Amino acid sequence: KAGFLARKIHADMDGKKTPRGKRGWKTFYAILKGTVLYLQKDEYKPEKALSEDDLKNAVSVHHALASKATDYEKRPNVLKLKTADWRVFLFQAQSSEEMESWINKINCV
Ligand code: I3P
């Protein structure tokens, strides 16, 4: 599965609140491949290798949990992703159908 997602980093490893200056929303082209959610700055080009930034932004969704971010009301179609290392991300999809589809795909990994 792939598509555009805006990301907000809510908590860092071990659940620590992400510090100010690193909490902004950023849009990526997201690709779920195996147990990894790759977040690229530009749309996927098969001939282009992943950059160092792309690798840093990749998130393991193995043993992660995705759900609708019902407690976040500032933006629509936002899902919450809790990873196995207790990071928390918010991802805004482009429609509610897209949000549901990402949740299902991530939870079925
Ligand atoms: C954050 C940025 C986010 C905001 C967050 C700010 O600042 O303005 O958009 O979240 O608020 O800290 P920075 O880019 O300097 O990290 P919202 O869009 O959800 O308001 P927060 O600290 O209350 O999460």
PDB file of C-alpha atoms and ligand atoms in Angstrom:
ATOM      1  CA  LYS A   1       0.000   0.000   0.000  1.00  0.00           C
ATOM      2  CA  ALA A   2       1.198   3.506  -0.775  1.00  0.00           C
ATOM      3  CA  GLY A   3      -0.016   7.081  -0.715  1.00  0.00           C
ATOM      4  CA  PHE A   4       0.468  10.488   0.786  1.00  0.00           C
ATOM      5  CA  LEU A   5       0.378  10.797   4.567  1.00  0.00           C
ATOM      6  CA  ALA A   6       1.098  13.776   6.805  1.00  0.00           C
ATOM      7  CA  ARG A   7       3.041  12.750   9.903  1.00  0.00           C
ATOM      8  CA  LYS A   8       3.280  14.263  13.374  1.00  0.00           C
ATOM      9  CA  ILE A   9       5.713  12.689  15.855  1.00  0.00           C
ATOM     10  CA  HIS A  10       3.913  12.653  19.176  1.00  0.00           C
ATOM     11  CA  ALA A  11       6.200  10.532  21.365  1.00  0.00           C
ATOM     12  CA  ASP A  12       9.750   9.251  20.962  1.00  0.00           C
ATOM     13  CA  MET A  13      11.160   5.903  22.007  1.00  0.00           C
ATOM     14  CA  ASP A  14      10.016   4.708  25.447  1.00  0.00           C
ATOM     15  CA  GLY A  15       6.983   6.993  25.157  1.00  0.00           C
ATOM     16  CA  LYS A  16       8.797  10.242  25.969  1.00  0.00           C
ATOM     17  CA  LYS A  17       7.013  13.318  24.639  1.00  0.00           C
ATOM     18  CA  THR A  18       8.640  14.579  21.442  1.00  0.00           C
ATOM     19  CA  PRO A  19      10.248  17.967  22.198  1.00  0.00           C
ATOM     20  CA  ARG A  20       9.062  21.267  20.746  1.00  0.00           C
ATOM     21  CA  GLY A  21      10.505  22.028  17.362  1.00  0.00           C
ATOM     22  CA  LYS A  22      10.074  18.406  16.293  1.00  0.00           C
ATOM     23  CA  ARG A  23       6.310  18.168  16.618  1.00  0.00           C
ATOM     24  CA  GLY A  24       5.256  19.737  13.342  1.00  0.00           C
ATOM     25  CA  TRP A  25       3.278  18.069  10.555  1.00  0.00           C
ATOM     26  CA  LYS A  26       5.211  16.932   7.480  1.00  0.00           C
ATOM     27  CA  THR A  27       3.887  15.268   4.349  1.00  0.00           C
ATOM     28  CA  PHE A  28       5.498  12.130   2.972  1.00  0.00           C
ATOM     29  CA  TYR A  29       4.848   9.565   0.310  1.00  0.00           C
ATOM     30  CA  ALA A  30       4.309   6.473   2.448  1.00  0.00           C
ATOM     31  CA  ILE A  31       4.915   2.914   1.315  1.00  0.00           C
ATOM     32  CA  LEU A  32       4.089  -0.105   3.457  1.00  0.00           C
ATOM     33  CA  LYS A  33       6.384  -2.938   2.415  1.00  0.00           C
ATOM     34  CA  GLY A  34       6.587  -6.030   4.582  1.00  0.00           C
ATOM     35  CA  THR A  35       6.749  -4.817   8.180  1.00  0.00           C
ATOM     36  CA  VAL A  36       8.242  -1.417   7.326  1.00  0.00           C
ATOM     37  CA  LEU A  37       6.460   1.850   6.649  1.00  0.00           C
ATOM     38  CA  TYR A  38       8.788   3.867   4.435  1.00  0.00           C
ATOM     39  CA  LEU A  39       8.259   7.625   4.468  1.00  0.00           C
ATOM     40  CA  GLN A  40       9.763   9.410   1.490  1.00  0.00           C
ATOM     41  CA  LYS A  41       9.811  13.098   0.762  1.00  0.00           C
ATOM     42  CA  ASP A  42       8.951  12.585  -2.883  1.00  0.00           C
ATOM     43  CA  GLU A  43       6.744  10.200  -4.714  1.00  0.00           C
ATOM     44  CA  TYR A  44       8.249   6.753  -5.149  1.00  0.00           C
ATOM     45  CA  LYS A  45      10.461   6.293  -8.156  1.00  0.00           C
ATOM     46  CA  PRO A  46      11.464   2.657  -8.694  1.00  0.00           C
ATOM     47  CA  GLU A  47      14.858   3.591 -10.118  1.00  0.00           C
ATOM     48  CA  LYS A  48      15.742   5.875  -7.208  1.00  0.00           C
ATOM     49  CA  ALA A  49      17.537   4.395  -4.183  1.00  0.00           C
ATOM     50  CA  LEU A  50      16.290   5.277  -0.698  1.00  0.00           C
ATOM     51  CA  SER A  51      18.122   8.294   0.694  1.00  0.00           C
ATOM     52  CA  GLU A  52      19.645   8.403   4.164  1.00  0.00           C
ATOM     53  CA  ASP A  53      16.694  10.537   5.335  1.00  0.00           C
ATOM     54  CA  ASP A  54      14.241   8.033   3.907  1.00  0.00           C
ATOM     55  CA  LEU A  55      15.904   5.284   5.935  1.00  0.00           C
ATOM     56  CA  LYS A  56      15.849   7.404   9.103  1.00  0.00           C
ATOM     57  CA  ASN A  57      12.151   8.088   8.656  1.00  0.00           C
ATOM     58  CA  ALA A  58      11.238   4.444   8.079  1.00  0.00           C
ATOM     59  CA  VAL A  59       9.119   2.980  10.869  1.00  0.00           C
ATOM     60  CA  SER A  60       8.851  -0.678  11.835  1.00  0.00           C
ATOM     61  CA  VAL A  61       5.206  -1.601  12.201  1.00  0.00           C
ATOM     62  CA  HIS A  62       6.015  -5.080  13.500  1.00  0.00           C
ATOM     63  CA  HIS A  63       4.016  -5.432  16.753  1.00  0.00           C
ATOM     64  CA  ALA A  64       2.689  -1.898  16.270  1.00  0.00           C
ATOM     65  CA  LEU A  65      -0.908  -0.840  16.759  1.00  0.00           C
ATOM     66  CA  ALA A  66      -2.846   1.512  14.525  1.00  0.00           C
ATOM     67  CA  SER A  67      -6.185   3.041  15.444  1.00  0.00           C
ATOM     68  CA  LYS A  68      -8.286   6.076  14.641  1.00  0.00           C
ATOM     69  CA  ALA A  69      -6.991   9.072  16.634  1.00  0.00           C
ATOM     70  CA  THR A  70     -10.336   9.800  18.263  1.00  0.00           C
ATOM     71  CA  ASP A  71      -8.730  12.141  20.820  1.00  0.00           C
ATOM     72  CA  TYR A  72      -7.170  14.353  18.116  1.00  0.00           C
ATOM     73  CA  GLU A  73      -9.695  16.806  16.705  1.00  0.00           C
ATOM     74  CA  LYS A  74      -7.581  19.446  14.958  1.00  0.00           C
ATOM     75  CA  ARG A  75      -7.430  17.547  11.660  1.00  0.00           C
ATOM     76  CA  PRO A  76      -9.711  14.961  10.028  1.00  0.00           C
ATOM     77  CA  ASN A  77      -8.764  11.394   8.977  1.00  0.00           C
ATOM     78  CA  VAL A  78      -5.963  11.044  11.511  1.00  0.00           C
ATOM     79  CA  LEU A  79      -4.749   7.674  12.733  1.00  0.00           C
ATOM     80  CA  LYS A  80      -2.513   6.969  15.685  1.00  0.00           C
ATOM     81  CA  LEU A  81       0.352   4.513  15.402  1.00  0.00           C
ATOM     82  CA  LYS A  82       1.989   3.074  18.515  1.00  0.00           C
ATOM     83  CA  THR A  83       5.147   1.146  17.739  1.00  0.00           C
ATOM     84  CA  ALA A  84       6.741  -1.725  19.643  1.00  0.00           C
ATOM     85  CA  ASP A  85       9.409   0.674  20.990  1.00  0.00           C
ATOM     86  CA  TRP A  86       6.658   2.976  22.334  1.00  0.00           C
ATOM     87  CA  ARG A  87       6.908   5.710  19.775  1.00  0.00           C
ATOM     88  CA  VAL A  88       3.635   7.407  18.883  1.00  0.00           C
ATOM     89  CA  PHE A  89       2.903   8.926  15.495  1.00  0.00           C
ATOM     90  CA  LEU A  90      -0.156  10.636  14.103  1.00  0.00           C
ATOM     91  CA  PHE A  91      -0.747  10.166  10.397  1.00  0.00           C
ATOM     92  CA  GLN A  92      -3.322  12.147   8.448  1.00  0.00           C
ATOM     93  CA  ALA A  93      -4.714  10.364   5.407  1.00  0.00           C
ATOM     94  CA  GLN A  94      -6.420  12.040   2.468  1.00  0.00           C
ATOM     95  CA  SER A  95      -9.872  10.583   3.188  1.00  0.00           C
ATOM     96  CA  SER A  96     -11.609   8.483   5.822  1.00  0.00           C
ATOM     97  CA  GLU A  97     -11.494   5.478   3.444  1.00  0.00           C
ATOM     98  CA  GLU A  98      -7.738   5.901   3.092  1.00  0.00           C
ATOM     99  CA  MET A  99      -7.394   6.173   6.878  1.00  0.00           C
ATOM    100  CA  GLU A 100      -9.354   2.933   7.428  1.00  0.00           C
ATOM    101  CA  SER A 101      -7.330   1.209   4.732  1.00  0.00           C
ATOM    102  CA  TRP A 102      -3.999   2.224   6.327  1.00  0.00           C
ATOM    103  CA  ILE A 103      -5.221   1.079   9.762  1.00  0.00           C
ATOM    104  CA  ASN A 104      -6.256  -2.317   8.409  1.00  0.00           C
ATOM    105  CA  LYS A 105      -3.083  -2.825   6.393  1.00  0.00           C
ATOM    106  CA  ILE A 106      -0.801  -1.835   9.291  1.00  0.00           C
ATOM    107  CA  ASN A 107      -2.629  -4.049  11.791  1.00  0.00           C
ATOM    108  CA  CYS A 108      -2.530  -7.042   9.439  1.00  0.00           C
ATOM    109  CA  VAL A 109       1.262  -6.959   9.055  1.00  0.00           C
TER     110      VAL A 109
HETATM  111  C1  I3P B   1       4.539  22.097  16.818  1.00  0.00           C
HETATM  112  C2  I3P B   1       3.695  22.375  15.588  1.00  0.00           C
HETATM  113  C3  I3P B   1       2.528  21.399  15.529  1.00  0.00           C
HETATM  114  C4  I3P B   1       1.714  21.433  16.816  1.00  0.00           C
HETATM  115  C5  I3P B   1       2.592  21.198  18.039  1.00  0.00           C
HETATM  116  C6  I3P B   1       3.740  22.186  18.110  1.00  0.00           C
HETATM  117  O1  I3P B   1       5.607  23.016  16.860  1.00  0.00           O
HETATM  118  O2  I3P B   1       3.198  23.690  15.612  1.00  0.00           O
HETATM  119  O3  I3P B   1       1.729  21.703  14.404  1.00  0.00           O
HETATM  120  O4  I3P B   1       0.759  20.407  16.775  1.00  0.00           O
HETATM  121  O5  I3P B   1       1.765  21.325  19.186  1.00  0.00           O
HETATM  122  O6  I3P B   1       4.569  21.873  19.214  1.00  0.00           O
HETATM  123  P1  I3P B   1       7.063  22.654  16.236  1.00  0.00           P
HETATM  124  O7  I3P B   1       6.891  22.560  14.754  1.00  0.00           O
HETATM  125  O8  I3P B   1       7.901  23.792  16.658  1.00  0.00           O
HETATM  126  O9  I3P B   1       7.489  21.356  16.851  1.00  0.00           O
HETATM  127  P2  I3P B   1      -0.751  20.589  16.312  1.00  0.00           P
HETATM  128  O10 I3P B   1      -0.726  20.827  14.847  1.00  0.00           O
HETATM  129  O11 I3P B   1      -1.377  19.283  16.677  1.00  0.00           O
HETATM  130  O12 I3P B   1      -1.303  21.753  17.079  1.00  0.00           O
HETATM  131  P3  I3P B   1       1.801  20.316  20.444  1.00  0.00           P
HETATM  132  O13 I3P B   1       3.134  20.507  21.111  1.00  0.00           O
HETATM  133  O14 I3P B   1       0.650  20.731  21.281  1.00  0.00           O
HETATM  134  O15 I3P B   1       1.645  18.927  19.910  1.00  0.00           O
END
